[in-house]
Every structure is written in structure tokens, then in C-alpha cells.
């Protein structure tokens, strides 16, 4: 099964993608996590991506597409995957569709996690992320067992550099300009499934499980 997660920054794409990945036994592929891992490891790709990410801008398509296509060509993706944060532009979606068509494959579902802008800013300021394993928490809604420490791997949790309030506003603007048109794109293909992302994370997952069934 091949699934795409759509939604504004902070809508809960990552939270839900991890639960879907676990339920269906497929990898969770997040371009944001791949970039953050590269930044943490001091790679050239990381340095390049950081310039854009810290401003809330998209990393250029040329860079992003190559990384994603390399990742989904790996063996663990053979039975499917859940993409989180890709595609983010119409050209990215077109490149992905073309690559899949060549192998007689296609995306099965595009799941849109719908959360209004008002809720987003609150969520981001409370988010704490693990840059080692990609786990995310929220100081009020989803607190880690021990403050500031990742439940999964024991690393220190941080406020992401791009979760500062000014940057979140930019990310929202970029989302509306460049990513939201993908909702129409997948609607026209007949594979769009929208769920209310404002409810409790378990209830969001329940709604997603129902549309994937
Ligand atoms: P990326 O890492 O993809 O960030 P994003 O899309 O901005 O999304 P987030 O990860 O911030 O939010 P999310 O929807 O995953 O929410 P989460 O589950 O954490 O991208 C970062 C940057 O990388 C981009 O800005 C861009 O520069 C670059 N980039 C990445 N991909 C790219 C691409 N394809 N092309 C170009 N550039 C690219 O949840 C948010 C918070 O809310 C958490 O604290 C969580 O615990 C909490 N929460 C989740 N669900 C609920 C709920 N139901 N109720 C209450 N709280 C909840
Ligand atoms: Mg995420
Ligand atoms: Zn961790």
C-alpha cells in the first residue's frame, strides 16, 4: 500500500504516518526527517537544506525529488510506504506519478489531515522533537514520560529551529501557496481522503483506519 499524507505544517502528518506505518508494516518516509538527519550529521545536503528550512521555505524540487526517489527505491519500500511531507508541490507530485507509472504502480491513497491555521501555531510552540529517531511529542497533548527526554531512544528533545512563531507563519503561507493545490490534484485522481485533524490523535487515527479499510 502506498499512502501520501497531506496537511498543513503541524497538522499531525508525522504523528499519524508513524501509526499507519506500524499498523501496515510499511516504512514511514519523511523528507523533513531526512533533511533534519542530514543537518544533524553535518552533511552537504543538510547545510543546503537548512538555508531554506530555517526560513520556512521549501527546499528546491531538484534536491528533494532525487532524495525521495532514492529512498523509495530501497528494498524495504517494495511493499509500500507512507510518505510524510512529500510531495509538497505539483511538480513533485508529477515526478512521483511518472516514476511510479514506469513501474506500473500508483499511489493508493492521499490522506489529508485537516486542521485550521488557528490551531497550528499553538501546536508547534508545544512540540518537542527528537532529532535522533524522529519521534515527536507535545508538552501538553502528548508529553514524554520524562520531561525533555525521548521515550523511544532516550535522546534530548528540542524545539525545532523552524518551530519559532515567525517561521511557522511563513511555513503556513508556503503551505497555502504551494502545497494546498495538491488536495485538488489528488481529488481529481479520486484517491483523496480527508479527515478532521483537530480531534484527539487516537480518534484521527481511527478515522484514517476507516478510510484505508
Ligand atoms: P516537515 O518536517 O515535513 O514539516 P511540516 O510539514 O512543516 O510538518 P511538521 O513536521 O511540522 O508537522 P506534522 O504535520 O508532521 O505534525 P506532527 O505530527 O509533528 O518539513 C520541514 C521543512 O523541510 C519544510 O518547511 C521544508 O523546508 C523542508 N521540506 C520537507 N519536505 C519537503 C519537500 N517535499 N519539498 C521541499 N521542502 C521540503 O504534529 C505537530 C504537533 O502537534 C506535535 O507536537 C504533536 O505531538 C501534536 N499533535 C499531533 N496530532 C495531534 C492531535 N490530534 N491533537 C493534539 N496535538 C497533536
Ligand atoms: Mg512532521
Ligand atoms: Zn528519539
CSV table of C-alpha atoms and ligand atoms in Angstrom, one decimal:
chain,number,residue,atom,x,y,z
A,1,UNK,CA,0.0,0.0,0.0
A,2,UNK,CA,1.3,3.4,-1.0
A,3,UNK,CA,0.0,6.3,1.0
A,4,UNK,CA,0.6,10.1,0.9
A,5,UNK,CA,0.0,12.3,4.0
A,6,UNK,CA,-1.2,15.8,3.2
A,7,UNK,CA,-1.8,18.6,5.6
A,8,UNK,CA,-0.5,22.0,6.9
A,9,UNK,CA,2.7,22.1,8.9
A,10,UNK,CA,1.8,20.7,12.4
A,11,UNK,CA,-1.4,19.1,11.2
A,12,UNK,CA,-0.2,15.8,12.6
A,13,UNK,CA,1.1,14.1,9.4
A,14,UNK,CA,4.1,12.7,11.2
A,15,UNK,CA,2.2,11.6,14.2
A,16,UNK,CA,-0.4,9.7,12.1
A,17,UNK,CA,2.2,8.4,9.5
A,18,UNK,CA,4.1,6.6,12.2
A,19,UNK,CA,0.9,5.0,13.4
A,20,UNK,CA,0.0,3.9,9.9
A,21,UNK,CA,3.5,2.6,9.3
A,22,UNK,CA,3.2,0.5,12.4
A,23,UNK,CA,-0.3,-0.8,11.6
A,24,UNK,CA,0.5,-1.8,8.0
A,25,UNK,CA,4.2,-2.8,8.5
A,26,UNK,CA,5.5,-0.3,5.9
A,27,UNK,CA,8.2,2.3,6.3
A,28,UNK,CA,7.4,5.9,7.3
A,29,UNK,CA,9.3,8.1,4.8
A,30,UNK,CA,9.5,11.8,5.9
A,31,UNK,CA,11.6,14.2,3.7
A,32,UNK,CA,11.7,16.6,6.7
A,33,UNK,CA,13.2,13.9,8.9
A,34,UNK,CA,15.7,13.0,6.2
A,35,UNK,CA,16.8,16.7,5.9
A,36,UNK,CA,17.0,17.0,9.7
A,37,UNK,CA,19.1,13.9,10.0
A,38,UNK,CA,21.5,15.4,7.4
A,39,UNK,CA,21.7,18.7,9.2
A,40,UNK,CA,22.4,16.9,12.5
A,41,UNK,CA,25.2,14.8,10.8
A,42,UNK,CA,26.7,17.9,9.1
A,43,UNK,CA,26.3,16.7,5.5
A,44,UNK,CA,26.5,19.0,2.5
A,45,UNK,CA,22.9,18.2,1.7
A,46,UNK,CA,22.0,19.2,5.3
A,47,UNK,CA,23.8,22.5,5.0
A,48,UNK,CA,22.0,23.3,1.8
A,49,UNK,CA,18.5,22.3,3.1
A,50,UNK,CA,18.9,24.2,6.3
A,51,UNK,CA,19.2,27.5,4.5
A,52,UNK,CA,15.6,27.0,3.3
A,53,UNK,CA,14.1,25.2,6.2
A,54,UNK,CA,15.1,27.8,8.8
A,55,UNK,CA,13.2,30.5,6.8
A,56,UNK,CA,10.2,28.2,6.4
A,57,UNK,CA,10.8,27.9,2.7
A,58,UNK,CA,10.7,24.7,0.6
A,59,UNK,CA,13.9,23.0,-0.3
A,60,UNK,CA,14.2,23.2,-4.1
A,61,UNK,CA,12.4,20.4,-6.0
A,62,UNK,CA,15.6,19.2,-7.8
A,63,UNK,CA,17.2,18.3,-4.4
A,64,UNK,CA,14.1,16.9,-2.8
A,65,UNK,CA,12.9,14.7,-5.6
A,66,UNK,CA,16.2,12.9,-6.0
A,67,UNK,CA,16.4,12.1,-2.3
A,68,UNK,CA,12.8,10.8,-2.2
A,69,UNK,CA,13.1,8.7,-5.3
A,70,UNK,CA,16.4,7.1,-4.0
A,71,UNK,CA,14.7,6.4,-0.7
A,72,UNK,CA,11.6,4.7,-2.1
A,73,UNK,CA,13.8,2.6,-4.4
A,74,UNK,CA,15.3,0.9,-1.4
A,75,UNK,CA,14.2,-2.7,-0.7
A,76,UNK,CA,12.2,-2.0,2.5
A,77,UNK,CA,9.8,0.1,0.3
A,78,UNK,CA,9.0,-2.7,-2.1
A,79,UNK,CA,5.6,-3.5,-0.4
A,80,UNK,CA,4.6,0.1,0.0
A,81,UNK,CA,5.3,3.1,2.2
A,82,UNK,CA,3.7,6.1,3.8
A,83,UNK,CA,5.1,9.4,2.6
A,84,UNK,CA,5.0,12.3,5.0
A,85,UNK,CA,5.9,15.8,3.7
A,86,UNK,CA,6.3,14.7,0.1
A,87,UNK,CA,5.0,15.7,-2.4
A,88,UNK,CA,4.7,19.4,-1.4
A,89,UNK,CA,4.4,20.9,-4.9
A,90,UNK,CA,2.5,19.9,-8.1
A,91,UNK,CA,5.9,19.3,-9.9
A,92,UNK,CA,7.0,16.9,-7.1
A,93,UNK,CA,3.7,15.0,-7.4
A,94,UNK,CA,4.0,14.8,-11.2
A,95,UNK,CA,7.6,13.4,-10.9
A,96,UNK,CA,6.5,10.8,-8.4
A,97,UNK,CA,3.5,9.7,-10.5
A,98,UNK,CA,5.7,9.4,-13.6
A,99,UNK,CA,8.3,7.3,-11.7
A,100,UNK,CA,5.6,5.0,-10.4
A,101,UNK,CA,3.8,4.7,-13.8
A,102,UNK,CA,7.1,3.4,-15.3
A,103,UNK,CA,6.9,0.5,-12.9
A,104,UNK,CA,3.1,0.1,-13.4
A,105,UNK,CA,2.5,1.3,-9.9
A,106,UNK,CA,0.5,4.1,-8.3
A,107,UNK,CA,-0.3,5.9,-5.1
A,108,UNK,CA,-3.4,4.2,-3.4
A,109,UNK,CA,-4.5,7.0,-1.1
A,110,UNK,CA,-3.8,10.6,-0.3
A,111,UNK,CA,-4.9,11.3,3.3
A,112,UNK,CA,-5.5,14.9,4.1
A,113,UNK,CA,-5.3,15.7,7.8
A,114,UNK,CA,-7.4,18.9,8.0
A,115,UNK,CA,-6.5,21.4,10.7
A,116,UNK,CA,-7.3,25.2,10.5
A,117,UNK,CA,-4.4,27.7,10.8
A,118,UNK,CA,-5.6,28.9,14.3
A,119,UNK,CA,-4.8,25.5,15.8
A,120,UNK,CA,-1.5,25.2,14.1
A,121,UNK,CA,0.5,27.9,15.9
A,122,UNK,CA,-0.4,26.5,19.3
A,123,UNK,CA,0.7,23.0,18.4
A,124,UNK,CA,4.0,24.0,17.0
A,125,UNK,CA,5.2,26.0,20.0
A,126,UNK,CA,4.4,23.0,22.2
A,127,UNK,CA,6.1,20.4,20.0
A,128,UNK,CA,9.3,18.8,21.2
A,129,UNK,CA,11.2,16.7,18.6
A,130,UNK,CA,13.8,14.0,18.8
A,131,UNK,CA,16.4,14.7,16.1
A,132,UNK,CA,17.9,11.2,16.5
A,133,UNK,CA,14.9,9.0,15.9
A,134,UNK,CA,12.2,11.4,14.6
A,135,UNK,CA,9.8,10.9,17.4
A,136,UNK,CA,7.6,13.9,18.3
A,137,UNK,CA,5.8,14.9,21.5
A,138,UNK,CA,3.7,17.8,22.7
A,139,UNK,CA,4.3,19.3,26.1
A,140,UNK,CA,0.5,19.3,26.8
A,141,UNK,CA,-1.2,16.9,24.5
A,142,UNK,CA,1.5,14.1,24.2
A,143,UNK,CA,4.1,14.6,26.9
A,144,UNK,CA,7.1,12.3,27.0
A,145,UNK,CA,7.4,10.1,30.1
A,146,UNK,CA,10.4,12.1,31.4
A,147,UNK,CA,10.5,15.8,30.6
A,148,UNK,CA,12.8,16.7,27.7
A,149,UNK,CA,13.8,13.0,27.0
A,150,UNK,CA,12.7,10.9,24.0
A,151,UNK,CA,10.6,7.9,25.1
A,152,UNK,CA,11.8,5.8,22.1
A,153,UNK,CA,15.6,6.4,22.2
A,154,UNK,CA,16.5,8.4,25.3
A,155,UNK,CA,17.9,11.4,23.4
A,156,UNK,CA,17.4,15.0,24.4
A,157,UNK,CA,14.2,16.6,22.9
A,158,UNK,CA,14.4,20.0,21.3
A,159,UNK,CA,12.2,22.8,19.9
A,160,UNK,CA,12.8,22.6,16.1
A,161,UNK,CA,14.6,25.6,14.7
A,162,UNK,CA,11.7,26.1,12.3
A,163,UNK,CA,9.0,26.0,15.0
A,164,UNK,CA,9.6,29.6,16.1
A,165,UNK,CA,6.5,31.6,15.7
A,166,UNK,CA,7.6,33.9,12.8
A,167,UNK,CA,8.8,30.9,10.9
A,168,UNK,CA,5.6,29.0,11.4
A,169,UNK,CA,3.7,31.9,9.8
A,170,UNK,CA,6.0,31.6,6.7
A,171,UNK,CA,5.5,27.8,6.6
A,172,UNK,CA,1.7,28.3,6.7
A,173,UNK,CA,1.9,30.8,3.8
A,174,UNK,CA,4.1,28.5,1.8
A,175,UNK,CA,1.7,25.7,2.5
A,176,UNK,CA,-1.3,27.6,1.2
A,177,UNK,CA,0.5,28.8,-1.9
A,178,UNK,CA,2.4,25.7,-3.0
A,179,UNK,CA,1.1,22.6,-1.2
A,180,UNK,CA,-2.6,23.0,-0.8
A,181,UNK,CA,-3.2,22.7,-4.6
A,182,UNK,CA,-2.3,19.1,-4.1
A,183,UNK,CA,-5.6,18.5,-2.4
A,184,UNK,CA,-7.3,19.2,-5.7
A,185,UNK,CA,-4.7,17.2,-7.7
A,186,UNK,CA,-5.5,14.0,-5.7
A,187,UNK,CA,-9.2,14.7,-5.5
A,188,UNK,CA,-9.3,14.7,-9.3
A,189,UNK,CA,-7.5,11.4,-9.3
A,190,UNK,CA,-10.2,10.0,-7.0
A,191,UNK,CA,-7.8,8.9,-4.2
A,192,UNK,CA,-8.2,11.8,-1.7
A,193,UNK,CA,-9.5,11.0,1.8
A,194,UNK,CA,-9.9,13.9,4.2
A,195,UNK,CA,-10.1,13.5,8.0
A,196,UNK,CA,-10.7,16.0,10.8
A,197,UNK,CA,-7.2,16.5,12.4
A,198,UNK,CA,-8.5,18.7,15.3
A,199,UNK,CA,-9.7,15.8,17.4
A,200,UNK,CA,-7.6,13.6,19.7
A,201,UNK,CA,-4.7,11.8,17.9
A,202,UNK,CA,-6.3,8.3,18.5
A,203,UNK,CA,-9.6,9.5,17.0
A,204,UNK,CA,-7.7,10.9,14.0
A,205,UNK,CA,-6.1,7.5,13.6
A,206,UNK,CA,-9.4,5.8,13.9
A,207,UNK,CA,-10.9,7.9,11.1
A,208,UNK,CA,-7.8,7.2,8.9
A,209,UNK,CA,-8.0,3.5,9.5
A,210,UNK,CA,-11.7,3.6,8.4
A,211,UNK,CA,-10.9,5.3,5.1
A,212,UNK,CA,-8.0,2.9,4.4
A,213,UNK,CA,-10.0,-0.2,5.1
B,1,LIG,P1,8.4,18.8,7.7
B,1,LIG,O1,9.3,18.1,8.6
B,1,LIG,O2,7.7,17.9,6.7
B,1,LIG,O3,7.5,19.8,8.4
B,1,LIG,P2,6.0,20.2,8.2
B,1,LIG,O4,5.2,19.8,7.0
B,1,LIG,O5,6.1,21.7,8.4
B,1,LIG,O6,5.2,19.4,9.2
B,1,LIG,P3,5.6,19.2,10.6
B,1,LIG,O7,6.5,18.0,10.8
B,1,LIG,O8,5.9,20.5,11.3
B,1,LIG,O9,4.2,18.8,11.2
B,1,LIG,P4,3.4,17.4,11.1
B,1,LIG,O10,2.2,17.5,10.3
B,1,LIG,O11,4.3,16.2,10.9
B,1,LIG,O12,2.8,17.4,12.6
B,1,LIG,P5,3.3,16.5,13.9
B,1,LIG,O13,2.7,15.1,13.8
B,1,LIG,O14,4.7,16.7,14.3
B,1,LIG,O15,9.3,19.8,6.8
B,1,LIG,C1,10.2,20.7,7.4
B,1,LIG,C2,10.8,21.6,6.3
B,1,LIG,O16,11.6,20.7,5.4
B,1,LIG,C3,9.9,22.3,5.3
B,1,LIG,O17,9.5,23.5,5.8
B,1,LIG,C4,10.8,22.4,4.1
B,1,LIG,O18,11.7,23.5,4.2
B,1,LIG,C5,11.6,21.1,4.1
B,1,LIG,N1,10.9,20.1,3.3
B,1,LIG,C6,10.4,18.9,3.7
B,1,LIG,N2,9.9,18.2,2.7
B,1,LIG,C7,10.0,18.9,1.6
B,1,LIG,C8,9.6,18.8,0.3
B,1,LIG,N3,8.9,17.7,-0.1
B,1,LIG,N4,9.8,19.8,-0.6
B,1,LIG,C9,10.5,20.9,-0.2
B,1,LIG,N5,10.9,21.1,1.0
B,1,LIG,C10,10.7,20.1,2.0
B,1,LIG,O19,2.4,17.2,15.0
B,1,LIG,C11,2.6,18.6,15.4
B,1,LIG,C12,2.5,18.7,16.9
B,1,LIG,O20,1.1,18.5,17.3
B,1,LIG,C13,3.3,17.7,17.7
B,1,LIG,O21,3.7,18.3,18.9
B,1,LIG,C14,2.2,16.6,18.0
B,1,LIG,O22,2.6,15.9,19.2
B,1,LIG,C15,1.0,17.4,18.2
B,1,LIG,N6,-0.2,16.7,17.7
B,1,LIG,C16,-0.3,15.8,16.6
B,1,LIG,N7,-1.6,15.3,16.5
B,1,LIG,C17,-2.3,16.0,17.5
B,1,LIG,C18,-3.7,15.9,17.8
B,1,LIG,N8,-4.6,15.2,17.2
B,1,LIG,N9,-4.1,16.7,18.9
B,1,LIG,C19,-3.2,17.4,19.6
B,1,LIG,N10,-1.9,17.5,19.3
B,1,LIG,C20,-1.4,16.8,18.2
B,2,LIG,MG1,6.4,16.1,10.5
B,3,LIG,ZN1,14.4,9.5,19.9
